[in-house]
Short mmCIF file of C-alpha atoms in Angstrom, two decimals:
data_model
loop_
_atom_site.label_atom_id
_atom_site.label_comp_id
_atom_site.label_asym_id
_atom_site.label_seq_id
_atom_site.Cartn_x
_atom_site.Cartn_y
_atom_site.Cartn_z
CA MET A 668 67.60 -44.29 -19.08
CA ASP A 669 71.08 -45.31 -19.76
CA GLN A 670 73.90 -44.03 -17.63
CA ILE A 671 77.55 -44.97 -17.67
CA GLY A 672 78.39 -47.33 -14.83
CA VAL A 673 74.89 -47.21 -13.28
CA GLU A 674 72.19 -49.81 -13.67
CA THR A 675 68.92 -48.31 -14.84
CA PRO A 676 66.09 -49.06 -12.33
CA LYS A 677 62.76 -50.38 -13.55
CA SER A 678 60.12 -47.67 -13.97
CA PRO A 679 57.32 -47.97 -11.39
CA TRP A 680 54.77 -46.80 -13.99
CA GLY A 681 55.32 -49.75 -16.27
CA SER A 682 56.83 -50.00 -19.69
CA VAL A 683 56.20 -47.20 -22.14
CA ALA A 684 56.24 -47.64 -25.87
CA PRO A 685 59.25 -45.84 -27.35
CA ALA A 686 58.00 -42.83 -29.19
CA ALA A 687 61.02 -40.60 -29.38
CA PRO A 688 64.63 -40.65 -28.18
CA ALA A 689 64.47 -39.98 -24.43
CA CYS A 690 66.94 -37.69 -22.78
CA SER A 691 68.36 -38.33 -19.35
CA LEU A 692 67.50 -36.03 -16.46
CA THR A 693 71.16 -35.80 -15.62
CA GLU A 694 71.74 -34.42 -19.08
CA VAL A 695 69.49 -31.52 -18.17
CA MET A 696 70.63 -31.14 -14.53
CA SER A 697 74.20 -31.54 -13.61
CA GLU A 698 75.37 -33.90 -10.91
CA GLN A 699 76.53 -30.96 -8.89
CA LEU A 700 73.02 -29.42 -8.82
CA ALA A 701 71.47 -32.75 -7.80
CA ASN A 702 73.86 -33.05 -4.89
CA GLN A 703 73.08 -29.53 -3.84
CA LEU A 704 69.34 -30.30 -3.79
CA THR A 705 70.00 -33.40 -1.75
CA GLU A 706 71.92 -31.42 0.85
CA GLU A 707 69.20 -28.82 1.05
CA ASP A 708 66.54 -31.51 1.43
CA SER A 709 68.37 -32.96 4.43
CA ALA A 710 67.67 -29.70 6.28
CA PHE A 711 63.87 -30.02 5.80
CA PRO A 712 61.82 -30.66 8.97
CA ILE A 713 60.19 -34.01 9.43
CA LEU A 714 56.78 -34.00 7.77
CA ALA A 715 53.75 -36.06 8.60
CA ASP A 716 53.30 -37.04 5.00
CA PRO A 717 53.45 -40.48 3.32
CA ALA A 718 55.59 -39.11 0.49
CA ALA A 719 58.07 -37.66 2.96
CA ASP A 720 58.28 -40.94 4.89
CA LEU A 721 59.01 -42.73 1.66
CA LEU A 722 61.83 -40.34 0.87
CA LEU A 723 63.38 -40.60 4.33
CA SER A 724 63.21 -44.37 4.27
CA GLU A 725 65.30 -44.48 1.11
CA ASP A 726 68.89 -43.47 0.58
CA VAL A 727 68.78 -39.70 0.15
CA SER A 728 72.41 -39.62 -0.87
CA ASP A 729 71.58 -41.46 -4.04
CA THR A 730 70.66 -38.70 -6.43
CA THR A 731 71.30 -40.68 -9.53
CA SER A 732 67.75 -42.11 -9.52
CA ASP A 733 65.29 -40.25 -11.70
CA LEU A 734 62.39 -41.42 -9.48
CA MET A 735 64.08 -40.03 -6.39
CA LEU A 736 64.72 -36.69 -8.04
CA ALA A 737 61.12 -36.46 -9.22
CA LYS A 738 59.79 -37.15 -5.71
CA MET A 739 62.07 -34.55 -4.20
CA LEU A 740 61.06 -31.94 -6.73
CA GLN A 741 57.37 -32.75 -6.25
CA LEU A 742 57.70 -32.46 -2.46
CA GLN A 743 59.41 -29.11 -2.79
CA PHE A 744 56.64 -27.91 -5.11
CA ASP A 745 53.96 -29.07 -2.66
CA HIS A 746 55.52 -27.10 0.17
CA GLU A 747 55.76 -23.97 -1.93
CA PHE A 748 52.13 -24.43 -3.05
CA ASP A 749 50.95 -24.79 0.58
CA ASP A 750 52.87 -21.69 1.60
CA GLN A 751 51.19 -19.77 -1.20
CA LEU A 752 47.75 -21.00 -0.03
CA ARG A 753 48.44 -19.87 3.54
CA ARG A 754 49.46 -16.44 2.30
CA GLU A 755 46.26 -16.22 0.24
CA GLU A 756 44.18 -17.21 3.30
CA LYS A 757 45.82 -14.54 5.40
CA LYS A 758 45.29 -11.96 2.68
CA PHE A 759 41.55 -12.75 2.28
CA ASN A 760 40.68 -13.25 5.96
CA GLY A 761 42.65 -10.54 7.70
CA ASP A 762 41.08 -9.93 11.14
CA SER A 763 37.59 -11.07 10.15
CA LYS A 764 35.81 -13.57 12.40
CA VAL A 765 34.22 -15.17 9.37
CA SER A 766 36.99 -16.53 7.19
CA ILE A 767 37.65 -18.91 4.33
CA SER A 768 39.96 -21.90 4.26
CA PHE A 769 41.90 -23.59 1.46
CA GLU A 770 42.54 -26.69 3.56
CA ASN A 771 41.02 -29.01 0.96
CA TYR A 772 43.47 -27.76 -1.67
CA ARG A 773 46.67 -28.33 0.33
CA MET A 774 49.09 -31.00 -0.82
CA VAL A 775 50.74 -31.82 2.54
CA HIS A 776 49.63 -31.51 6.16
CA PRO A 777 50.68 -28.32 7.95
CA TYR A 778 53.57 -28.74 10.36
CA GLU A 779 53.48 -27.17 13.78
CA ASP A 780 57.17 -26.79 14.54
CA CYS A 781 57.80 -24.14 11.90
CA ASP A 782 59.06 -20.81 13.22
CA SER A 783 57.98 -18.84 10.17
CA SER A 784 55.11 -16.40 10.74
CA GLU A 785 53.72 -17.23 7.31
CA ASP A 786 53.27 -20.88 8.29
CA GLU A 787 51.15 -20.20 11.38
CA VAL A 788 48.08 -22.39 11.50
CA ASP A 789 44.79 -20.53 11.48
CA TRP A 790 42.19 -21.38 14.13
CA GLN A 791 40.03 -23.11 11.54
CA ASP A 792 42.69 -25.81 11.25
CA THR A 793 42.35 -26.72 14.92
CA ARG A 794 39.52 -28.19 16.91
CA ASP A 795 39.40 -25.25 19.34
CA ASP A 796 36.86 -22.71 18.02
CA PRO A 797 36.87 -19.62 20.26
CA TYR A 798 33.48 -18.53 18.85
CA LYS A 799 31.74 -21.86 19.25
CA ALA A 800 28.64 -21.47 21.38
CA ASP A 801 28.70 -23.31 24.64
CA LYS A 802 25.86 -25.68 25.29
CA PRO A 803 23.35 -24.16 27.71
CA GLN A 804 23.93 -25.54 31.16
CA THR A 805 20.96 -27.35 32.58
CA THR A 806 19.92 -26.37 36.07
CA PRO A 807 19.41 -29.14 38.62
CA ARG A 808 15.94 -29.91 39.84
CA LYS A 809 16.62 -28.03 43.04
CA GLY A 810 16.88 -24.81 40.97
CA PHE A 811 20.47 -23.82 41.76
CA SER A 812 24.02 -25.14 41.60
CA GLY A 813 27.17 -24.29 43.51
CA LYS A 814 27.63 -23.16 47.07
CA GLY A 815 28.19 -19.93 48.89
CA LYS A 816 29.37 -17.08 46.70
CA ASN A 817 29.54 -19.37 43.67
CA ILE A 818 25.86 -20.28 43.76
CA THR A 819 24.12 -20.04 40.37
CA THR A 820 20.35 -20.12 39.88
CA LYS A 821 18.27 -20.70 36.75
CA HIS A 822 17.75 -16.92 36.56
CA ASP A 823 21.43 -16.25 36.02
CA ALA A 824 21.86 -13.70 33.20
CA GLU A 825 24.59 -15.68 31.45
CA ILE A 826 22.69 -18.99 31.53
CA CYS A 827 19.42 -17.38 30.45
CA GLY A 828 21.21 -15.53 27.66
CA ARG A 829 22.67 -18.72 26.22
CA LYS A 830 19.32 -20.50 26.50
CA ASN A 831 17.57 -17.68 24.65
CA THR A 832 20.17 -17.83 21.89
CA ALA A 833 19.64 -21.57 21.50
CA ARG A 834 15.85 -21.13 21.44
CA MET A 835 16.15 -18.82 18.42
CA ASP A 836 16.68 -21.96 16.36
CA ASN A 837 12.98 -22.77 16.88
CA PHE A 838 11.79 -19.66 15.06
CA ALA A 839 9.97 -19.97 11.75
CA PRO A 840 12.21 -20.68 8.73
CA GLU A 841 11.20 -17.44 7.01
CA VAL A 842 12.52 -15.40 9.96
CA HIS A 843 16.28 -15.03 9.51
CA VAL A 844 18.14 -14.82 12.83
CA GLY A 845 21.60 -14.41 11.30
CA ASP A 846 24.73 -16.36 12.24
CA GLY A 847 24.48 -15.62 15.93
CA LEU A 848 23.77 -19.28 16.65
CA GLY A 849 27.43 -20.06 15.93
CA MET A 850 28.73 -17.50 18.42
CA ASP A 851 28.64 -17.28 22.16
CA LEU A 852 25.79 -14.76 22.22
CA LYS A 853 23.71 -14.08 25.29
CA LEU A 854 20.29 -12.57 24.59
CA SER A 855 18.40 -10.91 27.40
CA ASN A 856 14.80 -11.88 28.03
CA GLN A 857 13.61 -8.50 26.74
CA VAL A 858 15.43 -8.89 23.41
CA PHE A 859 14.35 -12.51 23.00
CA ASN A 860 10.70 -11.68 23.69
CA SER A 861 10.82 -8.85 21.15
CA LEU A 862 12.28 -11.19 18.52
CA LYS A 863 9.68 -13.82 19.34
CA GLN A 864 6.83 -11.32 19.02
CA HIS A 865 8.26 -10.09 15.72
CA CYS A 866 8.41 -13.70 14.49
CA TYR A 867 4.74 -14.27 15.29
CA SER A 868 3.76 -10.97 13.63
CA GLU A 869 5.67 -11.91 10.47
CA GLN A 870 3.96 -15.31 10.38
CA ARG A 871 0.51 -13.73 10.66
CA ARG A 872 1.36 -11.12 8.02
CA SER A 873 2.64 -13.83 5.69
CA ALA A 874 -0.55 -15.82 6.20
CA ARG A 875 -2.68 -12.77 5.38
CA LEU A 876 -0.71 -12.06 2.22
CA HIS A 877 -1.01 -15.69 1.14
CA GLU A 878 -4.76 -15.67 1.77
CA LYS A 879 -5.17 -12.44 -0.17
CA LYS A 880 -3.13 -13.80 -3.07
CA GLU A 881 -4.93 -17.12 -3.25
CA HIS A 882 -8.52 -16.03 -2.60
CA SER A 883 -8.87 -12.53 -3.97
CA THR A 884 -9.26 -10.83 -7.32
CA ALA A 885 -6.94 -7.88 -7.78
CA GLU A 886 -7.13 -4.92 -10.17
CA GLN A 887 -6.40 -6.69 -13.45
CA ALA A 888 -5.67 -10.22 -12.25
CA VAL A 889 -7.75 -13.08 -10.93
CA ASP A 890 -7.07 -15.59 -8.21
CA PRO A 891 -6.47 -19.28 -9.08
CA ARG A 892 -10.07 -20.31 -8.28
CA THR A 893 -11.56 -17.65 -10.54
CA ARG A 894 -9.09 -18.53 -13.28
CA LEU A 895 -10.18 -22.18 -13.02
CA LEU A 896 -13.84 -21.20 -13.43
CA MET A 897 -12.98 -19.22 -16.55
CA TYR A 898 -11.03 -22.17 -17.98
CA LYS A 899 -14.00 -24.45 -17.34
CA MET A 900 -16.25 -22.14 -19.35
CA VAL A 901 -13.81 -22.32 -22.26
CA ASN A 902 -13.51 -26.12 -22.00
CA ALA A 903 -17.31 -26.48 -21.89
CA GLY A 904 -17.63 -24.52 -25.13
CA VAL A 905 -19.54 -21.64 -23.57
CA LEU A 906 -16.66 -19.36 -24.56
CA GLU A 907 -14.29 -19.70 -27.47
CA ASN A 908 -11.49 -17.73 -25.86
CA ILE A 909 -10.90 -14.92 -23.36
CA ASN A 910 -9.15 -11.93 -24.90
CA GLY A 911 -8.23 -9.74 -21.96
CA CYS A 912 -9.29 -7.05 -19.50
CA ILE A 913 -11.21 -4.06 -20.89
CA SER A 914 -12.32 -2.29 -17.73
CA THR A 915 -11.77 -2.18 -13.98
CA GLY A 916 -13.98 -0.70 -11.29
CA LYS A 917 -14.49 -0.48 -7.57
CA GLU A 918 -16.27 -3.81 -7.40
CA SER A 919 -15.34 -5.83 -10.49
CA VAL A 920 -12.97 -6.54 -13.36
CA VAL A 921 -14.44 -6.90 -16.88
CA PHE A 922 -12.93 -9.21 -19.52
CA HIS A 923 -13.77 -9.48 -23.21
CA ALA A 924 -14.39 -12.95 -24.67
CA ASP A 925 -15.66 -14.65 -27.82
CA GLY A 926 -18.93 -16.52 -27.31
CA GLY A 927 -19.58 -20.18 -28.10
CA SER A 928 -22.73 -22.16 -27.33
CA LEU A 929 -24.71 -23.06 -24.23
CA GLU A 930 -26.74 -26.29 -24.32
CA GLU A 931 -27.14 -26.14 -28.09
CA GLN A 932 -28.15 -22.49 -27.85
CA PRO A 933 -25.87 -19.91 -29.43
CA VAL A 934 -24.07 -17.39 -27.26
CA PRO A 935 -23.51 -13.85 -28.62
CA SER A 936 -20.37 -13.61 -30.70
CA GLU A 937 -18.88 -11.08 -28.29
CA VAL A 938 -19.47 -11.28 -24.56
CA VAL A 939 -18.00 -9.83 -21.39
CA LEU A 940 -17.11 -11.58 -18.14
CA LYS A 941 -17.79 -9.41 -15.13
CA VAL A 942 -15.64 -10.87 -12.35
CA PHE A 943 -16.65 -9.43 -9.00
CA LYS A 944 -13.69 -8.76 -6.75
CA THR A 945 -13.48 -11.12 -3.82
CA THR A 946 -11.56 -8.75 -1.55
CA LEU A 947 -13.79 -8.05 1.42
CA ASN A 948 -12.62 -4.46 1.89
CA GLU A 949 -14.38 -3.49 -1.35
CA PHE A 950 -17.76 -4.45 0.15
CA LYS A 951 -17.53 -3.17 3.72
CA ASN A 952 -19.30 0.06 2.79
CA ARG A 953 -21.61 -1.43 0.17
CA ASP A 954 -23.55 -4.01 2.17
CA ARG A 955 -26.32 -1.48 2.81
CA TYR A 956 -27.41 -1.96 -0.80
CA ILE A 957 -28.26 -5.60 -0.21
CA LYS A 958 -28.83 -6.28 3.50
CA ASP A 959 -32.10 -4.28 3.48
CA ASP A 960 -33.25 -5.57 0.09
CA TYR A 961 -36.36 -7.65 0.78
CA ARG A 962 -35.49 -10.02 -2.04
CA PHE A 963 -32.30 -11.18 -0.29
CA ILE A 964 -32.74 -10.23 3.36
CA ASP A 965 -33.20 -13.81 4.58
CA ARG A 966 -30.25 -15.18 2.63
CA PHE A 967 -28.00 -12.26 3.55
CA SER A 968 -28.10 -13.05 7.26
CA LYS A 969 -27.15 -16.70 6.72
CA LEU A 970 -24.16 -16.27 4.40
CA ASN A 971 -20.54 -15.65 5.27
CA PRO A 972 -18.90 -12.51 3.85
CA ARG A 973 -17.35 -14.25 0.84
CA LYS A 974 -20.60 -15.82 -0.30
CA ILE A 975 -22.27 -12.41 -0.08
CA ILE A 976 -20.10 -11.45 -3.04
CA ARG A 977 -21.78 -14.22 -5.05
CA LEU A 978 -25.11 -12.82 -3.91
CA TRP A 979 -24.02 -9.45 -5.28
CA ALA A 980 -23.46 -11.00 -8.72
CA GLU A 981 -26.82 -12.75 -8.54
CA LYS A 982 -28.47 -9.45 -7.63
CA GLU A 983 -27.15 -7.79 -10.80
CA MET A 984 -28.38 -10.72 -12.88
CA HIS A 985 -31.93 -10.33 -11.55
CA ASN A 986 -31.89 -6.56 -12.05
CA LEU A 987 -30.69 -6.87 -15.65
CA THR A 988 -33.38 -9.45 -16.37
CA ARG A 989 -36.09 -7.07 -15.17
CA MET A 990 -34.69 -4.23 -17.25
CA LYS A 991 -34.46 -6.42 -20.35
CA LYS A 992 -38.15 -7.33 -19.97
CA ALA A 993 -39.03 -3.62 -19.93
CA GLU A 994 -36.92 -3.21 -23.10
CA ILE A 995 -34.47 -0.86 -21.44
CA PRO A 996 -31.14 -0.84 -23.37
CA CYS A 997 -28.79 -2.84 -21.15
CA PRO A 998 -26.52 -5.92 -21.41
CA GLU A 999 -28.22 -9.27 -21.84
CA VAL A 1000 -27.33 -11.91 -19.25
CA VAL A 1001 -25.97 -15.19 -20.64
CA LEU A 1002 -25.17 -17.14 -17.48
CA LEU A 1003 -23.95 -16.81 -13.91
CA LYS A 1004 -21.29 -18.95 -12.24
CA LYS A 1005 -20.56 -18.03 -8.64
CA HIS A 1006 -19.10 -14.49 -8.80
CA ILE A 1007 -18.62 -14.45 -12.60
CA LEU A 1008 -21.45 -12.93 -14.67
CA VAL A 1009 -21.36 -13.46 -18.46
CA MET A 1010 -23.23 -10.76 -20.45
CA SER A 1011 -23.51 -9.54 -24.02
CA PHE A 1012 -20.88 -7.06 -25.18
CA ILE A 1013 -21.90 -3.46 -25.84
CA GLY A 1014 -19.58 -2.39 -28.61
CA LYS A 1015 -18.18 -3.72 -31.87
CA ASP A 1016 -15.02 -5.54 -32.97
CA HIS A 1017 -13.54 -5.80 -29.48
CA ILE A 1018 -13.93 -2.03 -28.99
CA PRO A 1019 -16.30 -1.20 -26.11
CA ALA A 1020 -18.84 1.57 -26.45
CA PRO A 1021 -17.65 4.88 -24.93
CA LYS A 1022 -19.03 6.24 -21.70
CA LEU A 1023 -21.39 9.17 -21.93
CA LYS A 1024 -18.84 11.40 -20.20
CA ASP A 1025 -16.25 10.70 -22.93
CA VAL A 1026 -18.38 10.91 -26.08
CA LYS A 1027 -18.56 14.11 -28.14
CA LEU A 1028 -22.21 14.74 -29.09
CA GLY A 1029 -23.97 17.62 -30.80
CA SER A 1030 -26.62 19.65 -29.06
CA GLU A 1031 -29.48 17.68 -30.65
CA ASP A 1032 -27.98 14.29 -29.77
CA MET A 1033 -27.27 15.46 -26.24
CA LYS A 1034 -30.89 16.62 -25.84
CA ASN A 1035 -32.11 13.24 -27.12
CA ALA A 1036 -29.76 11.51 -24.69
CA PHE A 1037 -31.29 13.46 -21.79
CA TYR A 1038 -34.82 12.44 -22.71
CA GLN A 1039 -33.70 8.82 -23.13
CA VAL A 1040 -32.18 8.82 -19.66
CA LEU A 1041 -35.31 10.42 -18.21
CA HIS A 1042 -37.50 7.79 -19.85
CA MET A 1043 -35.28 4.94 -18.64
CA MET A 1044 -35.29 6.25 -15.07
CA GLN A 1045 -39.09 6.33 -15.14
CA GLN A 1046 -39.24 2.82 -16.58
CA MET A 1047 -36.89 1.47 -13.94
CA TYR A 1048 -38.84 3.05 -11.10
CA GLN A 1049 -42.39 2.41 -12.32
CA GLU A 1050 -42.16 -0.74 -14.47
CA CYS A 1051 -39.08 -2.57 -13.17
CA ASN A 1052 -39.68 -1.48 -9.57
CA LEU A 1053 -36.00 -0.52 -9.30
CA VAL A 1054 -33.81 2.43 -8.40
CA HIS A 1055 -30.39 2.43 -10.05
CA ALA A 1056 -28.69 3.90 -6.93
CA ASP A 1057 -25.44 4.65 -8.78
CA LEU A 1058 -26.54 6.40 -11.96
CA SER A 1059 -24.09 8.85 -13.49
CA GLU A 1060 -22.30 9.57 -16.75
CA TYR A 1061 -19.80 6.85 -15.78
CA ASN A 1062 -22.45 4.09 -15.89
CA MET A 1063 -24.10 5.14 -19.14
CA LEU A 1064 -22.73 4.12 -22.56
CA TRP A 1065 -23.42 5.64 -25.98
CA HIS A 1066 -23.87 2.97 -28.65
CA GLU A 1067 -25.78 3.01 -31.96
CA GLY A 1068 -27.38 6.36 -31.16
CA LYS A 1069 -28.80 5.17 -27.83
CA VAL A 1070 -27.91 5.39 -24.15
CA TRP A 1071 -27.25 2.01 -22.48
CA LEU A 1072 -27.34 1.46 -18.72
CA ILE A 1073 -24.75 -0.76 -17.03
CA ASP A 1074 -23.61 -1.62 -13.49
CA VAL A 1075 -26.92 -2.31 -11.76
CA SER A 1076 -25.61 -4.68 -9.07
CA GLN A 1077 -26.42 -2.09 -6.38
CA SER A 1078 -29.90 -1.32 -7.73
CA ILE A 1079 -32.66 -1.67 -5.13
CA GLU A 1080 -36.43 -1.67 -4.94
CA PRO A 1081 -38.39 1.47 -3.94
CA ARG A 1082 -39.44 -0.13 -0.66
CA HIS A 1083 -35.80 -0.20 0.46
CA PRO A 1084 -35.34 2.09 3.51
CA HIS A 1085 -32.93 4.36 1.60
CA ALA A 1086 -34.36 4.03 -1.91
CA LEU A 1087 -35.56 7.65 -2.22
CA GLU A 1088 -32.24 9.00 -0.98
CA PHE A 1089 -30.43 7.01 -3.67
CA LEU A 1090 -32.95 8.15 -6.29
CA PHE A 1091 -32.37 11.79 -5.34
CA ARG A 1092 -28.61 11.24 -5.69
CA ASP A 1093 -29.15 9.75 -9.17
CA CYS A 1094 -31.28 12.73 -10.17
CA ARG A 1095 -28.62 15.14 -8.93
CA ASN A 1096 -25.91 13.39 -11.00
CA VAL A 1097 -28.03 13.31 -14.16
CA SER A 1098 -29.26 16.90 -13.86
CA THR A 1099 -25.78 18.27 -13.14
CA PHE A 1100 -24.20 16.42 -16.08
CA PHE A 1101 -26.68 17.51 -18.74
CA GLN A 1102 -26.82 21.10 -17.49
CA LYS A 1103 -23.02 21.29 -17.76
CA ARG A 1104 -23.28 19.96 -21.33
CA GLY A 1105 -25.54 22.85 -22.26
CA VAL A 1106 -28.90 21.05 -22.46
CA SER A 1107 -31.43 23.78 -21.76
CA GLU A 1108 -34.26 21.25 -21.46
CA ALA A 1109 -32.52 19.51 -18.55
CA MET A 1110 -34.67 19.65 -15.41
CA SER A 1111 -33.46 20.65 -12.00
CA VAL A 1112 -32.77 17.94 -9.50
CA TYR A 1113 -36.07 18.59 -7.67
CA GLU A 1114 -38.21 18.53 -10.81
CA LEU A 1115 -36.42 15.42 -12.08
CA PHE A 1116 -37.00 13.64 -8.78
CA ASN A 1117 -40.73 14.39 -8.75
CA THR A 1118 -41.05 13.42 -12.42
CA VAL A 1119 -39.34 10.05 -11.97
CA SER A 1120 -40.91 9.12 -8.64
CA GLY A 1121 -44.39 10.43 -9.41
CA MET A 1122 -44.42 12.27 -6.08
CA ASN A 1123 -45.20 15.88 -5.51
CA ILE A 1124 -42.80 16.89 -2.77
CA PRO A 1125 -42.87 20.70 -2.55
CA ILE A 1126 -39.71 22.41 -3.73
CA PRO A 1127 -38.31 24.80 -1.11
CA PRO A 1128 -38.56 28.49 -2.07
CA ASP A 1129 -34.79 28.98 -1.93
CA GLU A 1130 -34.18 25.47 -3.31
CA ASP A 1131 -32.62 24.32 -0.06
CA GLU A 1132 -31.41 20.82 -0.76
CA ALA A 1133 -31.16 19.88 2.92
CA GLU A 1134 -34.81 20.74 3.49
CA PHE A 1135 -35.86 18.74 0.45
CA ILE A 1136 -33.85 15.69 1.61
CA ALA A 1137 -35.43 16.02 5.06
CA GLU A 1138 -38.88 15.78 3.44
CA ILE A 1139 -37.71 12.67 1.55
CA MET A 1140 -36.41 11.04 4.76
CA ALA A 1141 -39.67 11.84 6.55
CA TYR A 1142 -41.59 10.18 3.74
CA GLU A 1143 -39.28 7.13 3.95
CA LYS A 1144 -39.77 6.97 7.71
CA ARG A 1145 -43.54 6.89 7.31
CA ASN A 1146 -43.24 4.24 4.60
CA GLU A 1147 -40.91 2.11 6.75
CA ASP A 1148 -43.29 2.26 9.72
CA HIS A 1149 -46.11 1.21 7.43
CA VAL A 1150 -44.08 -1.77 6.17
CA GLN A 1151 -43.20 -2.81 9.71
CA ARG A 1152 -46.85 -2.75 10.72
CA ARG A 1153 -47.73 -4.97 7.77
CA GLY A 1154 -44.74 -7.23 8.39
CA LYS A 1155 -41.72 -7.72 6.20
CA LYS A 1156 -42.23 -10.12 3.35
CA THR A 1157 -39.57 -11.72 1.17
CA PHE A 1158 -40.58 -11.88 -2.46
CA PRO A 1159 -39.03 -14.65 -4.56
CA VAL A 1160 -37.02 -13.27 -7.44
CA SER A 1161 -37.02 -16.31 -9.68
CA SER A 1162 -40.78 -16.44 -10.20
CA GLU A 1163 -41.12 -12.88 -11.52
CA ASP A 1164 -37.81 -12.33 -13.25
CA GLY A 1165 -37.49 -15.35 -15.56
CA ASP A 1166 -33.81 -15.79 -14.82
CA PRO A 1167 -31.17 -17.08 -17.25
CA PRO A 1168 -29.42 -20.34 -16.41
CA LEU A 1169 -27.13 -20.65 -13.43
CA ILE A 1170 -24.33 -23.20 -13.62
CA PRO A 1171 -24.65 -25.36 -10.47
CA ASP A 1172 -21.90 -24.92 -7.90
CA SER A 1173 -20.80 -28.54 -7.98
CA ASP A 1174 -17.29 -27.81 -6.73
CA ASP A 1175 -18.27 -25.87 -3.59
#
């Protein structure tokens, strides 16, 4: 800039291309105001700041320099900005032990000789942290330190408390211990042991949840291993695609799929995947259906609980194969892979056939349904050498004017120790259902049992069910003693059933 009688200093920022007529700072600010600012600046305290040192080293009385004025104004702005930050810190923090700091945003270093209450330095700006945890003192090998009244042993409450607080850092990452590690906390042994026990309990619970998530099949979802098996079937061309879940039960989840081909043999256009649940709690009360079955008794004792679930799927495959040979309306088995059983779909156009309990039938159709069920029960017992053991209106479907039987994984042979008890329960369910539907031809439970089994157990005069069951149990007891005298024999299932293909468990 040009000024009368004053030489213009060279700009420290280099030469600037003239763009517009520049105006002098002194034209905006009078000389009197510049002098006033200079006098006020002389009353500032000494600052530990490079910019302040530069100003003090120069001639402060010379206010005719634009560079000097700019530095003075910038320094004044920095101080006002820092004061504002300190006020904001005080407003946010208040009396809280956990506070925030704007130290990184300050322009100059805080000065300590200021008498203003607004410029007090917070404790975060110093190296003395009153809440910093002291390091646990180590006890000498002799077990105590100090002498006389000042003796301190390793059992001192304060020392043990600090040690327990430091040991909390060794807890599992998923157990949150809070911010107590940064404070001088002293945990008693009782509190620390409770926290430690809780940590171990949480770890075990987390492990159980992870195991259940990774290795179990839930209501309408499958675990990663089961999902991989299903993908392999699609990639191998056995299935075209899997459409979704159509039914859930106590022991399995059923999915609908479009069939492909199996070793150049066509697969039905619509099939179902019966995925047996791999949660062990579903089978704790159902092992009696298989552990006394002479077809699997040897294998049952040698398998772990999870592989028994595969045996359950294999058992249903064998039972369905027997029923199909006797021409009983039931699903046709396509293949078995571990705990996934692929069968033909009973229904049409992705719509499953309704259960017998849900279908609305006329009196003539309902009477025909009763005789069909009676005939199928006789066939199962006399030709297939099987007892359904869970027969009810929930496991019978109505499709194309016929009754179809499903869910035969629990079916057993008549020589099973509890076979007649299960048969009597089936007869009770069937007789009760058809009598409620108004079928006058429906037999009583006692007549139906004798008709299906071919026995002639006398019916009690007052139709006492307990007395009739006692006669059945006595007959089973005599039969069991007879079998034990002859010796238990395991009959191979593959030779008499003509089983469908099993995909080898190559990835076990």
